[in-house]
Amino acid sequence: MPADPAAVLPADARAAFRAGLVTPTSGWSRGYAQVNVLSIPREQAFDLLLFAQRNPKPCPVLGVLEPGETSGPLLAGGDIRTDVPKYTVYHDGVLVDEPADVSAHWRDDLVTFLFGCSFTFEAALQDGGVRIAHLDQGVNVPMYRTNRQAAPAGAMAGPLVVSMRPVPAAQVADAVRITSRYPAVHGAPVHVGDPEELGVDLRSPDFGDAVRIPEGHLPVFWACGVTPQAAVMQSRPPLAIGHAPGHMLITDARDSDYLVP
Amino acid sequence: MPADPAAVLPADARAAFRAGLVTPTSGWSRGYAQVNVLSIPREQAFDLLLFAQRNPKPCPVLGVLEPGETSGPLLAGGDIRTDVPKYTVYHDGVLVDEPADVSAHWRDDLVTFLFGCSFTFEAALQDGGVRIAHLDQGVNVPMYRTNRQAAPAGAMAGPLVVSMRPVPAAQVADAVRITSRYPAVHGAPVHVGDPEELGVDLRSPDFGDAVRIPEGHLPVFWACGVTPQAAVMQSRPPLAIGHAPGHMLITDARDSDYLVP
């Protein structure tokens, strides 16, 4: 384990994971974009790409590796089968393995989607003076299935999944302004302040951990990258490979590459 | 032919074309978005959708009709096989027919892409006081294959195709500002002022007509929706159906729906 993971360059981080290091990637390679990984057979890939096109806030596509490709410009010199610290492997939508290397599961018809991750905008929020409650409380961000359906595409359908971060009332506008400048990583919030309208019970996240909402804070909801994963699993493809929660692919793209004016 | 095509609502325009009227759609249904139409078999559709994702300026996807779908929210109550005034039909990349109705050519595995069209931003330019030279000169917009390759995807590859409009030097900034607010219809220009760098001879357009560049005007180049069509034809799919040049699908979406702040 490096002394200062934040200072490790992406290619070196990927090499460490390839060599066998298994660790969550939060805090690694500061300034570089980490992404959600989802590999599915080409037969299902058109539906997922169309689902992403129709739901850009929860499914921001930062890159696609075509069938047979195991590397690409976002992971120069890397290998998508080994460079994520920990994977999840699903058969027919059921989790069957959580290996540190998926070479044994790989098929040449797999298409790999790289979706933007909220780590990028959380760094921007912190730089803008907005504290991140789940980091302060030392837990995972809470995520909820909402009562809203994402726009379906072919076999892909499912609820909009959101992440929630409590924000002080006086900083809600800042949080909206800052994240709206990162449309490639979920962008502006989809909802502010009323969990009931989304069909969400804040005490019972569907993924991650509940966080305490400090006095004077509002719950703010962003579209979440679990949305495409939930839709894919619901469609029960014969094989799907993802990253294990919190164990992301660290790319060579800088967070600032995704900042718009 | 209606007395005032600009005042015809989109559903009525589509009904007129369905009933047999064949006419270019420039000037029809003012304020409503017209789109490029391209239908290809599902087998080729993933590559085209990925090509569009990688080349959003020339290939802005405003809608996709899934295999078997012949209507959708952009053409409520309509039928994509009959509602375009004139079509082009290609077998293995070769033009074989230009009918007013493609029902006889239709296959249930066709996926239809609706790409944004520059008519939308030309209206905005005119509203912003920028004259459109090819309209003043009564010709088609000139389009050029450039020496730049679009980002390839699977079987889809080809040059970036651009359209050119001369703009007075004092209005170039206005033209950039106005069109950059319409990212869904090609957005800001890709190049200003130097055709040679793009490998373009202004006198010899690859599509459309040459326009005279008035004194004090600069040639301004925008990414063009012919780019995906050129890439698809180069890949020689067994069947492809498009609109005939200038004979677009008129949708129920308003131009203003695609305006960003």
XYZ file of C-alpha atoms in Angstrom:
522
model
C 0.000 0.000 0.000
C 1.541 3.345 -0.975
C 2.173 5.908 1.779
C 0.113 8.546 -0.031
C -2.468 6.992 -2.415
C -3.607 10.486 -3.451
C -0.222 11.098 -5.089
C -0.113 7.841 -7.070
C -0.451 8.369 -10.821
C -3.287 6.446 -12.535
C -1.015 4.102 -14.528
C 0.874 3.202 -11.332
C -2.374 2.633 -9.432
C -3.634 0.322 -12.181
C -0.308 -1.551 -12.144
C -0.591 -2.030 -8.368
C -4.115 -3.439 -8.688
C -2.986 -5.629 -11.590
C -0.244 -6.986 -9.331
C -2.841 -8.008 -6.768
C -3.531 -5.069 -4.419
C -7.217 -5.035 -3.388
C -8.486 -1.784 -1.859
C -11.296 0.736 -2.273
C -10.119 3.597 -4.507
C -11.641 6.544 -2.656
C -8.903 9.134 -2.165
C -6.554 7.591 -4.740
C -4.889 9.566 -7.573
C -6.282 12.971 -6.660
C -7.439 14.990 -9.664
C -7.962 11.972 -11.900
C -11.390 10.643 -12.858
C -12.520 7.299 -11.495
C -15.253 5.470 -13.396
C -17.905 2.792 -13.017
C -17.194 -0.317 -15.120
C -19.813 -2.560 -16.718
C -18.991 -5.236 -19.321
C -21.802 -7.099 -21.105
C -22.067 -9.183 -24.289
C -22.395 -7.303 -27.571
C -25.876 -8.783 -27.992
C -27.090 -6.638 -25.058
C -24.821 -3.644 -25.690
C -27.056 -1.716 -28.098
C -29.869 -1.673 -25.553
C -27.527 -0.437 -22.812
C -25.991 2.274 -24.991
C -29.483 3.437 -25.971
C -30.562 3.334 -22.301
C -27.567 5.569 -21.526
C -28.414 7.923 -24.397
C -31.946 8.287 -23.031
C -30.824 8.692 -19.414
C -27.693 10.827 -19.594
C -27.817 12.051 -15.990
C -27.626 8.622 -14.318
C -25.650 7.032 -17.198
C -22.907 9.413 -18.383
C -20.848 7.414 -20.902
C -17.205 8.503 -20.686
C -15.901 5.659 -22.822
C -16.794 2.370 -24.488
C -14.382 -0.494 -25.224
C -15.619 -2.329 -28.304
C -15.988 -6.133 -28.485
C -12.551 -7.677 -28.089
C -10.935 -4.490 -26.755
C -9.373 -4.715 -23.292
C -7.710 -1.296 -23.254
C -8.371 2.187 -24.524
C -7.385 5.848 -24.265
C -8.798 6.214 -20.739
C -6.507 3.432 -19.448
C -3.408 3.723 -21.662
C -1.312 0.578 -21.473
C -3.841 -0.953 -19.099
C -6.076 -4.011 -19.197
C -9.705 -3.819 -18.151
C -9.595 -7.495 -17.026
C -6.994 -6.880 -14.319
C -6.725 -3.159 -13.529
C -9.790 -2.758 -11.312
C -8.952 -3.733 -7.709
C -12.041 -5.914 -7.290
C -14.816 -7.032 -9.637
C -18.325 -8.436 -9.493
C -19.366 -11.197 -11.911
C -23.028 -11.926 -12.656
C -24.602 -14.840 -14.513
C -28.207 -14.212 -15.560
C -28.278 -11.238 -13.186
C -27.082 -13.260 -10.164
C -23.777 -12.473 -8.430
C -21.493 -15.519 -8.745
C -17.988 -14.214 -8.007
C -16.034 -11.228 -6.658
C -12.506 -11.801 -7.978
C -9.548 -9.403 -8.216
C -8.979 -10.471 -11.848
C -11.626 -11.457 -14.399
C -9.381 -12.971 -17.068
C -10.916 -16.393 -16.436
C -14.435 -15.013 -17.013
C -13.599 -12.932 -20.091
C -15.320 -13.375 -23.455
C -14.241 -11.732 -26.683
C -17.741 -10.407 -27.327
C -17.824 -8.304 -24.155
C -18.395 -4.570 -24.569
C -17.195 -2.448 -21.651
C -18.972 0.735 -20.616
C -17.146 3.317 -18.511
C -19.639 5.565 -16.720
C -18.772 8.778 -14.876
C -18.665 8.567 -11.080
C -19.672 11.065 -8.421
C -16.144 11.083 -6.924
C -15.392 13.742 -9.562
C -18.081 16.166 -8.468
C -17.534 15.454 -4.763
C -13.977 16.751 -5.146
C -15.382 19.866 -6.846
C -17.939 20.350 -4.065
C -15.190 20.125 -1.453
C -13.045 22.583 -3.396
C -16.099 24.873 -3.411
C -16.418 24.722 0.369
C -19.300 22.225 0.550
C -18.621 19.478 3.091
C -19.521 15.875 2.189
C -21.443 14.405 5.136
C -20.851 10.725 4.414
C -17.102 11.357 4.232
C -17.254 13.302 7.518
C -19.235 10.431 9.060
C -16.893 7.792 7.609
C -19.555 5.825 5.734
C -20.562 5.123 2.136
C -22.868 7.519 0.298
C -26.514 6.430 0.705
C -28.284 5.399 -2.513
C -32.013 4.867 -3.050
C -34.265 3.331 -5.678
C -36.857 6.021 -6.442
C -40.477 5.749 -7.558
C -39.439 7.184 -10.932
C -38.697 4.906 -13.850
C -35.727 5.611 -16.060
C -36.608 5.828 -19.767
C -36.489 2.182 -20.947
C -34.557 0.941 -23.985
C -35.096 -2.535 -25.389
C -34.572 -5.047 -22.585
C -33.176 -2.380 -20.236
C -35.629 -0.894 -17.745
C -35.636 -0.008 -14.094
C -35.983 2.725 -11.512
C -33.960 5.909 -11.342
C -31.460 5.354 -8.520
C -30.236 8.453 -6.679
C -27.465 9.250 -4.239
C -28.145 11.666 -1.367
C -25.888 14.233 0.246
C -27.084 16.602 2.997
C -26.235 20.220 2.154
C -26.618 23.302 4.395
C -29.584 25.404 3.226
C -27.274 28.333 2.511
C -25.098 26.164 0.240
C -27.784 24.391 -1.822
C -27.432 26.931 -4.614
C -23.637 26.498 -4.585
C -24.013 22.722 -4.738
C -26.358 23.022 -7.735
C -24.114 25.522 -9.498
C -20.924 23.507 -8.954
C -22.306 20.110 -9.983
C -24.197 21.513 -12.977
C -20.771 22.294 -14.442
C -20.015 18.549 -14.516
C -22.731 17.145 -16.817
C -20.450 14.183 -17.639
C -20.598 12.990 -14.025
C -24.324 13.226 -13.213
C -24.526 17.034 -13.339
C -27.028 19.058 -11.330
C -29.241 17.408 -8.674
C -32.490 15.806 -9.798
C -34.310 16.748 -6.595
C -33.848 18.908 -3.499
C -35.438 18.533 -0.111
C -38.449 16.178 -0.349
C -37.594 12.466 -0.119
C -41.253 11.418 0.092
C -41.988 12.727 -3.356
C -39.275 10.384 -4.693
C -40.685 7.487 -2.659
C -37.518 7.426 -0.563
C -37.179 6.622 3.167
C -33.908 8.281 4.124
C -33.309 5.819 6.982
C -33.291 2.807 4.666
C -30.881 3.154 1.744
C -31.054 0.438 -0.907
C -27.260 0.634 -1.300
C -24.553 2.220 0.877
C -25.152 3.564 4.380
C -27.655 5.903 6.003
C -26.185 9.266 6.986
C -27.376 11.582 9.720
C -28.813 14.823 8.324
C -27.282 17.653 10.364
C -29.527 20.471 11.652
C -30.210 23.076 8.960
C -29.257 20.762 6.095
C -31.500 19.655 3.219
C -31.240 16.244 1.558
C -30.052 16.790 -2.020
C -30.445 13.985 -4.575
C -28.254 13.311 -7.593
C -28.799 10.733 -10.359
C -26.622 7.718 -9.581
C -24.488 5.358 -11.679
C -26.166 2.376 -10.012
C -29.127 3.088 -12.337
C -27.614 1.383 -15.419
C -26.337 -1.508 -13.298
C -29.836 -2.089 -11.862
C -31.369 -1.995 -15.363
C -28.803 -4.421 -16.753
C -29.266 -6.898 -13.883
C -33.056 -6.727 -14.302
C -32.568 -7.770 -17.964
C -30.601 -10.846 -16.769
C -27.833 -10.996 -19.397
C -25.960 -14.334 -19.513
C -22.795 -12.579 -18.284
C -22.086 -9.159 -16.788
C -18.909 -7.928 -15.115
C -18.725 -4.792 -12.985
C -16.439 -3.212 -10.405
C -17.075 -4.077 -6.777
C -18.684 -1.146 -4.906
C -16.100 1.567 -4.226
C -13.408 -0.318 -6.159
C -13.353 1.807 -9.306
C -11.237 2.016 -12.441
C -8.811 4.953 -12.124
C -8.469 6.604 -15.545
C -5.906 8.899 -17.132
C -8.590 11.591 -17.623
C -8.473 14.510 -15.244
C -11.580 15.525 -13.339
C -11.109 18.968 -14.905
C -11.496 17.436 -18.395
C -15.209 17.132 -17.620
C -15.727 20.709 -16.432
C -17.884 22.821 -18.763
C -17.982 26.637 -18.767
C -49.562 22.649 -51.242
C -50.635 24.863 -48.308
C -50.703 28.641 -48.811
C -48.361 29.197 -45.852
C -46.168 26.120 -45.115
C -44.555 27.953 -42.183
C -47.894 27.935 -40.351
C -48.627 24.221 -40.847
C -48.412 22.214 -37.613
C -46.014 19.226 -37.660
C -48.753 16.553 -37.448
C -50.571 18.161 -40.388
C -47.358 18.406 -42.400
C -46.640 14.721 -41.784
C -50.208 13.845 -42.801
C -49.799 15.792 -46.053
C -46.560 13.955 -46.880
C -48.177 10.648 -45.920
C -50.985 11.466 -48.389
C -48.428 11.883 -51.168
C -47.144 15.475 -51.175
C -43.458 15.579 -52.165
C -41.598 18.814 -51.385
C -38.444 20.041 -49.647
C -39.298 20.993 -46.052
C -37.215 24.162 -45.733
C -39.471 26.894 -44.337
C -42.175 24.465 -43.170
C -43.674 24.460 -39.646
C -41.713 27.403 -38.294
C -40.407 26.889 -34.767
C -40.500 23.092 -34.932
C -37.392 20.931 -35.213
C -36.716 19.063 -38.435
C -34.420 16.043 -38.256
C -32.212 13.807 -40.376
C -33.531 10.244 -40.662
C -31.386 7.113 -40.962
C -32.774 3.560 -40.585
C -30.391 0.583 -40.508
C -30.634 -3.044 -39.379
C -30.212 -3.731 -35.663
C -27.033 -5.677 -36.456
C -25.323 -2.400 -37.462
C -27.114 -0.145 -34.953
C -24.734 -0.542 -32.006
C -21.812 0.651 -34.113
C -23.777 3.678 -35.337
C -24.989 4.621 -31.852
C -21.416 4.353 -30.561
C -20.165 6.409 -33.537
C -22.713 9.066 -32.565
C -21.674 8.925 -28.902
C -18.049 9.503 -29.945
C -18.895 12.268 -32.432
C -21.659 14.272 -30.771
C -21.148 17.445 -32.814
C -21.770 15.902 -36.264
C -24.136 13.201 -34.904
C -26.517 14.704 -32.323
C -29.022 11.936 -31.514
C -32.425 13.466 -30.793
C -34.285 10.171 -30.834
C -34.021 6.474 -31.669
C -36.891 4.216 -32.762
C -36.123 0.683 -31.593
C -36.396 -2.394 -33.860
C -40.020 -2.784 -34.924
C -41.022 0.746 -33.877
C -42.388 2.997 -36.624
C -43.506 5.886 -34.432
C -42.365 7.655 -31.280
C -42.734 10.764 -29.136
C -41.094 13.035 -31.733
C -43.714 12.088 -34.345
C -46.839 11.411 -32.268
C -49.415 9.462 -34.281
C -47.017 9.367 -37.223
C -45.314 6.622 -39.180
C -41.636 6.850 -40.078
C -42.259 4.760 -43.239
C -44.574 7.341 -44.823
C -44.202 10.721 -43.081
C -41.006 11.942 -44.737
C -41.774 13.592 -48.102
C -39.055 11.703 -49.971
C -36.624 8.935 -48.995
C -33.370 7.404 -50.175
C -32.931 3.610 -50.094
C -29.478 2.008 -50.177
C -28.495 -1.642 -50.656
C -24.884 -2.373 -49.650
C -24.206 1.377 -49.649
C -25.547 1.912 -53.184
C -28.584 4.131 -53.852
C -31.337 1.975 -55.374
C -34.549 3.974 -54.936
C -35.911 7.419 -53.997
C -39.549 6.701 -53.133
C -42.106 8.843 -51.291
C -43.044 5.852 -49.113
C -40.725 3.076 -47.880
C -43.350 0.607 -46.638
C -42.334 -1.858 -49.367
C -38.684 -1.721 -48.232
C -39.351 -1.922 -44.490
C -37.919 -4.650 -42.268
C -38.889 -5.251 -38.656
C -35.272 -5.200 -37.515
C -34.681 -1.613 -38.680
C -33.549 0.872 -36.041
C -34.236 4.515 -36.906
C -31.915 7.310 -35.817
C -33.188 10.889 -35.727
C -30.271 13.338 -35.841
C -30.525 17.077 -35.222
C -30.451 19.323 -38.306
C -28.898 22.722 -38.867
C -32.281 24.248 -39.824
C -32.754 24.732 -36.066
C -29.658 26.834 -35.552
C -30.095 28.698 -38.846
C -33.415 30.010 -37.537
C -31.650 31.097 -34.342
C -28.894 32.815 -36.338
C -31.486 34.696 -38.358
C -33.339 35.692 -35.189
C -29.967 36.957 -33.906
C -29.463 39.165 -36.962
C -27.006 36.913 -38.824
C -27.969 36.516 -42.488
C -27.685 33.067 -44.094
C -25.844 33.490 -47.402
C -27.057 30.320 -49.118
C -30.657 31.284 -48.372
C -30.017 34.798 -49.713
C -28.430 33.283 -52.825
C -31.236 30.715 -53.223
C -29.020 27.631 -53.144
C -28.350 24.666 -50.835
C -25.810 24.976 -48.038
C -22.355 23.828 -49.233
C -20.970 20.748 -47.481
C -17.411 19.412 -47.601
C -15.568 16.242 -46.639
C -12.625 17.415 -44.523
C -9.169 15.935 -44.032
C -10.144 15.072 -40.448
C -11.413 11.640 -39.581
C -14.362 11.244 -37.251
C -13.675 8.946 -34.291
C -14.422 5.441 -35.648
C -16.692 2.881 -33.963
C -16.791 -0.742 -35.084
C -17.557 -0.799 -38.800
C -18.365 2.926 -38.874
C -15.567 5.233 -40.018
C -15.231 8.209 -42.289
C -14.302 11.854 -42.595
C -15.780 14.705 -40.608
C -18.178 16.444 -43.007
C -18.801 20.151 -42.429
C -21.254 22.730 -43.680
C -20.032 26.262 -44.433
C -21.769 29.583 -43.958
C -20.071 32.932 -44.666
C -20.395 35.308 -41.698
C -19.405 39.005 -41.523
C -16.225 39.419 -39.469
C -18.083 41.557 -36.943
C -20.694 38.816 -36.422
C -18.448 35.748 -36.081
C -18.545 36.001 -32.288
C -22.351 36.289 -32.384
C -22.585 33.240 -34.649
C -20.403 31.233 -32.258
C -22.332 32.381 -29.199
C -25.749 31.671 -30.716
C -24.976 28.234 -32.128
C -23.063 27.117 -29.022
C -26.395 27.340 -27.212
C -27.737 24.558 -29.446
C -25.406 21.604 -28.686
C -28.156 19.185 -29.787
C -27.998 20.528 -33.345
C -24.243 20.615 -34.032
C -23.458 23.425 -31.562
C -20.557 25.842 -32.002
C -18.475 25.897 -35.208
C -15.574 23.460 -35.524
C -13.463 25.907 -37.522
C -13.400 29.562 -38.554
C -11.706 31.152 -41.512
C -9.130 28.735 -42.965
C -10.546 26.182 -45.419
C -7.088 24.942 -46.455
C -6.352 23.656 -42.988
C -9.457 21.468 -43.279
C -8.416 20.330 -46.750
C -11.436 22.071 -48.237
C -11.693 23.852 -51.605
C -14.591 26.250 -51.142
C -15.418 26.246 -54.866
C -16.030 22.497 -54.956
C -18.502 21.313 -52.328
C -18.916 17.545 -51.989
C -22.655 18.048 -51.345
C -24.951 21.045 -51.893
C -23.945 24.161 -53.804
C -21.010 26.579 -53.740
C -21.895 29.987 -52.314
C -20.215 33.290 -53.061
C -18.364 34.668 -50.016
C -19.311 38.338 -49.759
C -16.603 40.948 -49.103
C -15.656 41.137 -45.409
C -17.107 37.712 -44.585
C -15.241 34.717 -43.167
C -16.111 31.107 -44.002
C -17.406 29.465 -40.822
C -17.595 25.657 -40.613
C -20.028 23.604 -38.567
C -20.058 19.814 -38.065
C -22.647 18.345 -40.439
C -25.234 15.570 -40.183
C -23.969 14.071 -43.434
C -21.055 12.687 -41.346
C -22.983 9.687 -39.947
C -24.586 9.016 -43.333
C -21.154 8.928 -44.998
C -19.822 6.559 -42.334
C -22.818 4.250 -42.619
C -22.578 4.075 -46.428
C -18.855 3.355 -46.219
C -19.702 0.335 -44.008
C -22.069 -0.948 -46.739
C -24.959 -2.280 -44.633
C -27.344 -4.600 -46.535
C -30.123 -1.993 -46.194
C -30.202 1.669 -45.174
C -33.043 4.162 -45.517
C -32.618 7.922 -45.200
C -34.464 11.098 -46.084
C -33.774 12.623 -49.494
C -31.623 15.775 -49.185
C -33.691 18.691 -47.876
C -36.750 16.454 -47.407
C -36.640 16.108 -43.609
C -38.872 14.642 -40.948
C -40.779 17.455 -39.206
C -41.053 16.621 -35.491
C -43.309 17.789 -32.689
C -40.279 19.119 -30.770
C -39.785 22.845 -30.774
C -36.452 24.338 -31.793
C -36.451 26.040 -28.398
C -36.525 22.632 -26.661
C -32.871 22.283 -27.660
C -31.721 25.689 -26.380
C -29.398 25.483 -23.363
C -28.704 28.374 -20.966
